[in-house]
Tab-separated table of C-alpha atoms in Angstrom:
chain	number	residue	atom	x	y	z
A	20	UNK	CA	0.000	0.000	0.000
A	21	UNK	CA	1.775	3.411	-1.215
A	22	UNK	CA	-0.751	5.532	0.478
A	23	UNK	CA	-4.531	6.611	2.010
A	24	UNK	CA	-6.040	9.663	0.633
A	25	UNK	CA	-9.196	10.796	2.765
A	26	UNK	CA	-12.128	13.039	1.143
A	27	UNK	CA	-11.618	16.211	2.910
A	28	UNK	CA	-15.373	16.130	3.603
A	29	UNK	CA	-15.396	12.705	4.988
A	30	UNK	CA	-17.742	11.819	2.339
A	31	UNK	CA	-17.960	8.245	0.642
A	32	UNK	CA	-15.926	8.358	-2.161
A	33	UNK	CA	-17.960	7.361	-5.707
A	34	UNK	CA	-15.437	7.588	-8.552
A	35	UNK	CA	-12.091	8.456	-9.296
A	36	UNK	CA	-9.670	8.799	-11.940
A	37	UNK	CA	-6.158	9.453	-12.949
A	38	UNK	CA	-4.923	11.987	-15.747
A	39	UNK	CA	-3.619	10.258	-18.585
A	40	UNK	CA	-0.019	11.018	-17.543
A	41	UNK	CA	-0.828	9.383	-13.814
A	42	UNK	CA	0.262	12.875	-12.287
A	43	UNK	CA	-2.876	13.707	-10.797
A	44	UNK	CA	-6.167	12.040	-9.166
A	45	UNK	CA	-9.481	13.238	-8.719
A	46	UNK	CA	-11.956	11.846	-6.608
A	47	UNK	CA	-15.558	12.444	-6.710
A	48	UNK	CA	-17.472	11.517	-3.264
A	49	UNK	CA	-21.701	11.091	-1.908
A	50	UNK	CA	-21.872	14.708	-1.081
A	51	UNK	CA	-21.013	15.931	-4.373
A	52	UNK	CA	-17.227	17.321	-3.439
A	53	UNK	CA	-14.723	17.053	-6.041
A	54	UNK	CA	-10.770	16.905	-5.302
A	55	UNK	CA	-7.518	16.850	-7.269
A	56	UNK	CA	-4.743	15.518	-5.791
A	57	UNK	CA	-1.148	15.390	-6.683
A	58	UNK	CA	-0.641	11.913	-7.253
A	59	UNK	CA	3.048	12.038	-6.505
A	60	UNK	CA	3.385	13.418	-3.079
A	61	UNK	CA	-0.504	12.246	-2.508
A	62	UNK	CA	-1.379	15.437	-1.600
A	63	UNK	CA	-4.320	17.165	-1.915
A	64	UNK	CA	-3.919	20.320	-5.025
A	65	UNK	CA	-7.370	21.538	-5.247
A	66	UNK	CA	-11.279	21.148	-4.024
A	67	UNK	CA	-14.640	21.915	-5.422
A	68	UNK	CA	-18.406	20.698	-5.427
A	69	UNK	CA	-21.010	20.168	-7.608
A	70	UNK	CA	-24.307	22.109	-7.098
A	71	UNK	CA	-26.960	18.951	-6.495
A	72	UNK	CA	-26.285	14.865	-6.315
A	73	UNK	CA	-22.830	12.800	-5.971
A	74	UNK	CA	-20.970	11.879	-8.314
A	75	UNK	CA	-21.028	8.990	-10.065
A	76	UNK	CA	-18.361	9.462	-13.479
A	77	UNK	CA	-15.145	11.001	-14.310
A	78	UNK	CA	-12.691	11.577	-17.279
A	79	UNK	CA	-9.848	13.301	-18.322
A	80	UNK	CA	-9.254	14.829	-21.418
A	81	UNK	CA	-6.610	13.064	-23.610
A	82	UNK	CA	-3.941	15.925	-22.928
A	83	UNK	CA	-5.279	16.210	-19.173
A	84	UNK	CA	-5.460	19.702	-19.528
A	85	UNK	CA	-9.480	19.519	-18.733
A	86	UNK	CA	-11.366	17.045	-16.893
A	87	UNK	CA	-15.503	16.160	-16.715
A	88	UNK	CA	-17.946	14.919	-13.466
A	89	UNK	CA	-21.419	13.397	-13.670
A	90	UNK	CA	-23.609	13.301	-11.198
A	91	UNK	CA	-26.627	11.379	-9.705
A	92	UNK	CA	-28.459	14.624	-10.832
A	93	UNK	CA	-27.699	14.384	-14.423
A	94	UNK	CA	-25.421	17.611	-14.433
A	95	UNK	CA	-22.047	17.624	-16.613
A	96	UNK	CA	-19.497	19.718	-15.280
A	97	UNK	CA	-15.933	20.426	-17.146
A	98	UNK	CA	-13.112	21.524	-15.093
A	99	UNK	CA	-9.694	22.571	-15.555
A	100	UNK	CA	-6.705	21.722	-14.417
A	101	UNK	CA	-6.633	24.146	-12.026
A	102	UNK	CA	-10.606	23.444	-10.407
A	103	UNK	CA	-12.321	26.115	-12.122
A	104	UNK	CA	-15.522	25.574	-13.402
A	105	UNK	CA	-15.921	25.964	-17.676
A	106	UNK	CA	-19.002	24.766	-18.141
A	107	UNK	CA	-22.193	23.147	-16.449
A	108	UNK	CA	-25.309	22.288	-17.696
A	109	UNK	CA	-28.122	18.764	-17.106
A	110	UNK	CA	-27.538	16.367	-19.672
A	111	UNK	CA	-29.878	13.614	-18.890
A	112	UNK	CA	-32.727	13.379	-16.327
A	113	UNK	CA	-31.940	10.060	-15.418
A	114	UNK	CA	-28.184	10.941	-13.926
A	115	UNK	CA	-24.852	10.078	-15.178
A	116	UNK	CA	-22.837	6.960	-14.790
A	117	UNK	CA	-20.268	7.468	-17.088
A	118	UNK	CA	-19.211	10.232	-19.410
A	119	UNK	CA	-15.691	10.212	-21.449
A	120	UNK	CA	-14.022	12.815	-23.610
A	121	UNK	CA	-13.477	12.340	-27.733
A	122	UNK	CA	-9.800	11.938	-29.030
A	123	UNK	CA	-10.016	15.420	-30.168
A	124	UNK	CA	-8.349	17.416	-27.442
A	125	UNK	CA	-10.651	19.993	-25.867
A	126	UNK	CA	-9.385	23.439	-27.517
A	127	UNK	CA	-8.900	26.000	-25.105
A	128	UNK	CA	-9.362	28.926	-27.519
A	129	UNK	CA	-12.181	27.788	-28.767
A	130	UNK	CA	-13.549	27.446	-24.624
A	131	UNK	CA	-11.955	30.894	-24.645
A	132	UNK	CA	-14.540	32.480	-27.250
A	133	UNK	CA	-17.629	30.344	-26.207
A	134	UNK	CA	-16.945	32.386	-22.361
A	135	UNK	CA	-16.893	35.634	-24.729
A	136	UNK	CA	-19.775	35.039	-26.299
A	137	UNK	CA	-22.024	33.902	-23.349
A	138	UNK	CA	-23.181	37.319	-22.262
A	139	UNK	CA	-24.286	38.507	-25.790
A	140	UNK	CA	-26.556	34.595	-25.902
A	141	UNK	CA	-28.073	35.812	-22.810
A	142	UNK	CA	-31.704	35.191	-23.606
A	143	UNK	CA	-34.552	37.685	-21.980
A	144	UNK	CA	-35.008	35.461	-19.093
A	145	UNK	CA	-30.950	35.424	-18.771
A	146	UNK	CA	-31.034	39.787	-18.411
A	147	UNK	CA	-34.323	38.780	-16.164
A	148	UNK	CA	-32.221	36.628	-13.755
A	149	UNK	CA	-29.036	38.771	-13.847
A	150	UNK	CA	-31.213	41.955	-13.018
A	151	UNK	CA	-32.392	40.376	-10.256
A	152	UNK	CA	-28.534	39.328	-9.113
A	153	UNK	CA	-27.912	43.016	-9.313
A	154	UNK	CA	-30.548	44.099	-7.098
A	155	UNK	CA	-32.440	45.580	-10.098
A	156	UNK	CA	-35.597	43.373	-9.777
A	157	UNK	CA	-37.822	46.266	-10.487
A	158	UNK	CA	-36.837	46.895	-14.071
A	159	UNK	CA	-37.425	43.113	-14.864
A	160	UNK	CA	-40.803	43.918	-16.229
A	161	UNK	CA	-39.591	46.868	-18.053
A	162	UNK	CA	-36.560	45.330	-19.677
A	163	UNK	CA	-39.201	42.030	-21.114
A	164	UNK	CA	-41.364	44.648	-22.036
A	165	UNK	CA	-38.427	45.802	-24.525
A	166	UNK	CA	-37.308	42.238	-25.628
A	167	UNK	CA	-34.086	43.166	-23.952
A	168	UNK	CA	-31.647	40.683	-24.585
A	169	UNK	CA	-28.123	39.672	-24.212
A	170	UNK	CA	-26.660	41.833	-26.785
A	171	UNK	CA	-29.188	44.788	-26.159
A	172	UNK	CA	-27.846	44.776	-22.911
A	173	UNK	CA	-24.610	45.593	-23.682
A	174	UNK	CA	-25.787	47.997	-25.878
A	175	UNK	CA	-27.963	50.071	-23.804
A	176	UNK	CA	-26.769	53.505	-23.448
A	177	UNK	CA	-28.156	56.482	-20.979
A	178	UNK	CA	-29.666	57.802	-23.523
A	179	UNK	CA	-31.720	54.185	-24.617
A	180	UNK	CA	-32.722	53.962	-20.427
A	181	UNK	CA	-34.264	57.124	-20.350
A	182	UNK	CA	-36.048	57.770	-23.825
A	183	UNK	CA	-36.348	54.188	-24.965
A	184	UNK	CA	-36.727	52.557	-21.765
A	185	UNK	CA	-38.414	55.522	-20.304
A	186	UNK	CA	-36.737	55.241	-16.759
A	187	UNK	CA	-36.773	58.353	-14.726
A	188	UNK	CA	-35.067	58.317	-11.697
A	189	UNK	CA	-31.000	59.362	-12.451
A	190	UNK	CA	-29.640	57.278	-9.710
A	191	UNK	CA	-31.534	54.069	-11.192
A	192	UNK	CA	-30.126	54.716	-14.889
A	193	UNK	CA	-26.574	55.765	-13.619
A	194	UNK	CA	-26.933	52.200	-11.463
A	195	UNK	CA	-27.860	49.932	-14.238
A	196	UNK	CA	-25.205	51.599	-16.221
A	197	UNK	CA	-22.247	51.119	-14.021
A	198	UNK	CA	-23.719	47.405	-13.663
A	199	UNK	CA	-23.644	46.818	-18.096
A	200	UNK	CA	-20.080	48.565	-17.886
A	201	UNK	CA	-19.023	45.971	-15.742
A	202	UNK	CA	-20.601	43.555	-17.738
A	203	UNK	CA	-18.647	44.877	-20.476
A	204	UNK	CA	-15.348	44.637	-19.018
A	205	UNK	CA	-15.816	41.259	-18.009
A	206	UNK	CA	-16.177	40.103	-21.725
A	207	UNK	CA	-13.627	42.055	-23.063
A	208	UNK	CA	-11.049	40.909	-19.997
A	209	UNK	CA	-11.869	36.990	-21.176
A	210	UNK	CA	-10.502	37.692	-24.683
A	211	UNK	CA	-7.192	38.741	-23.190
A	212	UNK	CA	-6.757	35.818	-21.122
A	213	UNK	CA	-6.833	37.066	-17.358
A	214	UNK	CA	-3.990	35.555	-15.510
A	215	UNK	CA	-4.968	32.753	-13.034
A	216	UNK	CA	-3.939	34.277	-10.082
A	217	UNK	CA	-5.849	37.649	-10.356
A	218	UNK	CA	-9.373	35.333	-10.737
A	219	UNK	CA	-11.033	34.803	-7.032
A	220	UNK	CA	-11.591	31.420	-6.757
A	221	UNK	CA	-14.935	31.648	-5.769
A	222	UNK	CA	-16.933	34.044	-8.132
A	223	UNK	CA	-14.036	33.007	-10.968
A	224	UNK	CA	-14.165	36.609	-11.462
A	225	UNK	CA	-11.427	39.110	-11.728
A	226	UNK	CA	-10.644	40.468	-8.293
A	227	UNK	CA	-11.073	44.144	-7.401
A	228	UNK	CA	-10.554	44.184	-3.976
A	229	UNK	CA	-8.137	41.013	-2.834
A	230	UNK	CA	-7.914	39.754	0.276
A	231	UNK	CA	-5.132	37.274	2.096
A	232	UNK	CA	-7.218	34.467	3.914
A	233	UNK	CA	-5.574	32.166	6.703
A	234	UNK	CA	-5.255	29.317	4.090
A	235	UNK	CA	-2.777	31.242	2.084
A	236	UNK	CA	-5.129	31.848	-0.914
A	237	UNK	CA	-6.405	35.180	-2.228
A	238	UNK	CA	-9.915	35.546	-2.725
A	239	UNK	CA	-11.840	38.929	-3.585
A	240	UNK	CA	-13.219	40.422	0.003
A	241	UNK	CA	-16.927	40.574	-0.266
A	242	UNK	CA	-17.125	36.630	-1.818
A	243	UNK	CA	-14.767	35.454	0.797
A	244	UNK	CA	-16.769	37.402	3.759
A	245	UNK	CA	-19.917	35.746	2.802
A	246	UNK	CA	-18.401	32.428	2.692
A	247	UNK	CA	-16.770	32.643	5.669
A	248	UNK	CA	-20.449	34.063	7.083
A	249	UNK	CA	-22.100	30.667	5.571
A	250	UNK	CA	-19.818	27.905	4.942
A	251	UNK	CA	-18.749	27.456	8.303
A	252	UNK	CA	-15.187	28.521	8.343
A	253	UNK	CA	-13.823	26.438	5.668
A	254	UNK	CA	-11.325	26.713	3.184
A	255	UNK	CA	-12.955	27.311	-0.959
A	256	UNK	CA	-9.528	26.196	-1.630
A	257	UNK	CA	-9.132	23.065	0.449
A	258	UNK	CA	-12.427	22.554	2.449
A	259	UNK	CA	-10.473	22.552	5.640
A	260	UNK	CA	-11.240	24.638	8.622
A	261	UNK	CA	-9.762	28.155	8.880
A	262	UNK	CA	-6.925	28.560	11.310
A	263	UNK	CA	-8.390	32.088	11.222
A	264	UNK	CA	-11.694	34.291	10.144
A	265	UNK	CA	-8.934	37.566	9.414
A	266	UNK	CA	-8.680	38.639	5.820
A	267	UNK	CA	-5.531	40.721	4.875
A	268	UNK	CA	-5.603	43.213	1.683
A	269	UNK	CA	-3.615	41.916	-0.849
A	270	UNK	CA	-2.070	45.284	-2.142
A	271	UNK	CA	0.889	43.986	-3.991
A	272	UNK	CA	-1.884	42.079	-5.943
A	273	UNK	CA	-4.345	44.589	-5.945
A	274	UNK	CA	-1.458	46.984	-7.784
A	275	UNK	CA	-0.686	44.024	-10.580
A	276	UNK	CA	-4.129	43.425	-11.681
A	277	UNK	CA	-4.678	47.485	-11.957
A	278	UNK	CA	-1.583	47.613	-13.936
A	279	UNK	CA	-2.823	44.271	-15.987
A	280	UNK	CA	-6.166	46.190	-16.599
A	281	UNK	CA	-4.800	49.531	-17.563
A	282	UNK	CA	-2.413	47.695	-20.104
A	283	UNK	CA	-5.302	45.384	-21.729
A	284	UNK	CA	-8.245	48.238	-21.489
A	285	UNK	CA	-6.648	50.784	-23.915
């Protein structure tokens, strides 16, 4: 016996798998956790979750750059080799028991464009749901109204709100604005390929304000505060307990990822 690798949840484990060139393992368990390991040292590398069931199938791509779950649910999720999450979506009703990648290596510029283009796909009830994640619920009916869509989103000017949308209040239209304009940014920063370590693990967005946790990991302040507030202490990175609930600003990497954006936003 070489070694004993315990789910970091304690969870049953349901299916794992080794990357085609045996350097890592992950290991899918009941409670829907997902780890990586480094199969060489046997330590743990990274640690995520699926949203619903356990998981039940795994496979690595043939390069073992990306790797896919299946769960009892039916959901698909591709990873990277890193633990972020591409892509999600329910592929059969009946859940998953296996799932396998084609020869053809997954491209990663093509995964590139396909996050580009999401936004502008957004269908109506897409803007719908994202108004309501930007505390904009009240201009739901207003925007369906309009047939507002992805790309009409990011089109929407001050001038559209207020004599095409007919919204009145200033403070409303100067809100929804700053909220597209980050909307914007966001697809334009995917073309350029954001560096990995300026993404916060847990809204895979690009930080703005960075914080130091007591695992060691940066994460951007608000998303760590409310994990902290409801996941009991533990680690996004690892799914161990916190040593510690203090969060230190980052400002080295606060300063690089200003200086990234100023360079890639001209």
């Amino acid at each position: 016996m070489l070694a004993v690798m315990e789910q970091p949840s304690g969870s049953p484990v349901r299916v794992c798998q080794f990357s085609p060139d045996s350097t890592c393992l992950a290991s899918g368990a009941a409670d829907g956790t997902v780890v990586l390991w480094n199969a060489q040292s046997y330590k743990l590398y990274r640690c995520g979750s699926v949203k619903d069931g356990s998981l039940a199938a795994c496979a690595f791509s043939p390069n073992g750059s990306f790797f896919v779950t299946g769960s009892s649910c039916g959901d698909l999720t591709v990873w990277d080799d890193k633990m972020r999450c591409l892509h999600s979506e329910k592929a059969h009703d009946l859940g998953i028991t296996c799932c396998d990648f084609s020869s053809q290596p997954v491209s990663a510029r093509r995964t590139e464009h396909q996050l580009k283009q999401f936004t502008e796909d957004w269908s109506e009830e897409d803007v719908s749901t994202w108004l309501c994640a930007q505390d904009l619920k009240d201009l739901v009916g207003i925007f369906k109204m309009n047939n507002i869509d992805g790309k009409e989103l990011l089109n929407l000017t001050k001038e559209s709100l207020a004599d095409d949308l007919k919204i009145e209040s200033l403070g409303l239209r100067s809100k929804v604005l700053r909220k597209i304009e980050e909307l914007r940014t966001k697809v334009k920063s995917l073309s350029s390929g954001i560096p990995d370590e300026f993404i916060c693990p847990i809204t895979r967005e690009l930080m703005k304000d960075p914080v130091i946790a007591s695992d060691g990991y940066s994460y951007e302040k608000e998303a760590m505060e409310n994990w902290i507030s409801k996941k009991k202490r533990t680690s996004p990175m690892t799914n161990l307990v916190l040593p510690s609930a203090v969060l230190t600003p980052n400002r080295t990497l606060k300063m690089a990822i200003n200086r990234w954006l100023e360079t890639h936003q001209k």
